[in-house]
Amino acid sequence: MPEGDSIFRAARVLDRVLKGRVVEKFESVLPALMRVNYDTPLAGRTIESVTTRGKHLLMAFSGDLFLHTHMRMNGSWHIYRPDARWQRPARDMRILVAVENVVAVGFNIPVAEFLSSREIVRHRELGALGPDLLGRSFDEIEARRRIVALPHDTIADVLLNQRVVAGVGNVLKSEILFVAATCPFERVADLTDADIDRILGVARELMAMSVRGRRRQTTRSMDPRAMLWVYGRGGLPCRRCGATIESRKSGTDARLTCWCPRCQPPRRDRAGRAR
Ligand SMILES: [Zn+2]
């Protein structure tokens, strides 16, 4: 599933090729989008920007119109020259935005709608998003407030909760907690404010590191086979201490969590008390 960093990279590329350009053609197989296109045509509008909010992508058109998309599991945006062959079958096409010499094609996008700026503010998902970890003005105090409001949740679940902080997906969740030396199953109530601030700091740092390059990386290794610390490495030795990495499916979606039991001991163990 694309995480905030992947969506950010996609938006950055779309913004680079589409920003300031005039739409020549808009097509979609989604009736709700075509209805808007029929009533208030997209062709002739200027694309003002392509940005992200957490895992959501917003393409802004002149005349206060935004195309909001969410990739969920399989969606993706591709950019082609008008005569180029698509890398995905045409039947997977959901949205097509063409400007002079460039065609942006959204494949298998399950969530797509047009919104005005006012509708964005009131939007059920967009309006409720927590502070964006990749946002230029990240509100750390607000993020911490939203975390401590869920004392019974584990820190792993809280990081995935887009209403708390926006952008973290399953891979980055495990990586952030490894770098922050925090046990994923720690309850928020057992963490100090300093712990939470440290975790948020690591989260921002790893997200920023991941969007700098062309792919996700949390280690500083030059080895393309060593981009991640723990995710997907259950049963393998920890890159830092050599202990065996553990992995477990947990939470409502049975999402995989990976961690090093030695580098990320539960707090009570660290304090020397028995669990
Ligand atoms: Zn370790």
Short mmCIF file of C-alpha atoms in Angstrom, two decimals, residues 12-19 21 79 99 102 104:
data_model
loop_
_atom_site.label_atom_id
_atom_site.label_comp_id
_atom_site.label_asym_id
_atom_site.label_seq_id
_atom_site.Cartn_x
_atom_site.Cartn_y
_atom_site.Cartn_z
CA ARG A 12 6.14 15.95 -6.72
CA VAL A 13 6.57 14.43 -10.20
CA LEU A 14 3.01 15.35 -11.24
CA ASP A 15 3.50 18.88 -9.95
CA ARG A 16 6.74 19.25 -11.89
CA VAL A 17 5.19 18.31 -15.23
CA LEU A 18 1.65 19.69 -14.80
CA LYS A 19 1.91 22.87 -12.74
CA ARG A 21 -0.11 23.94 -17.70
CA ILE A 79 3.10 10.15 -16.75
CA VAL A 99 -1.77 18.90 -21.22
CA VAL A 102 2.11 15.17 -21.38
CA ALA A 104 -1.09 11.88 -16.64
#
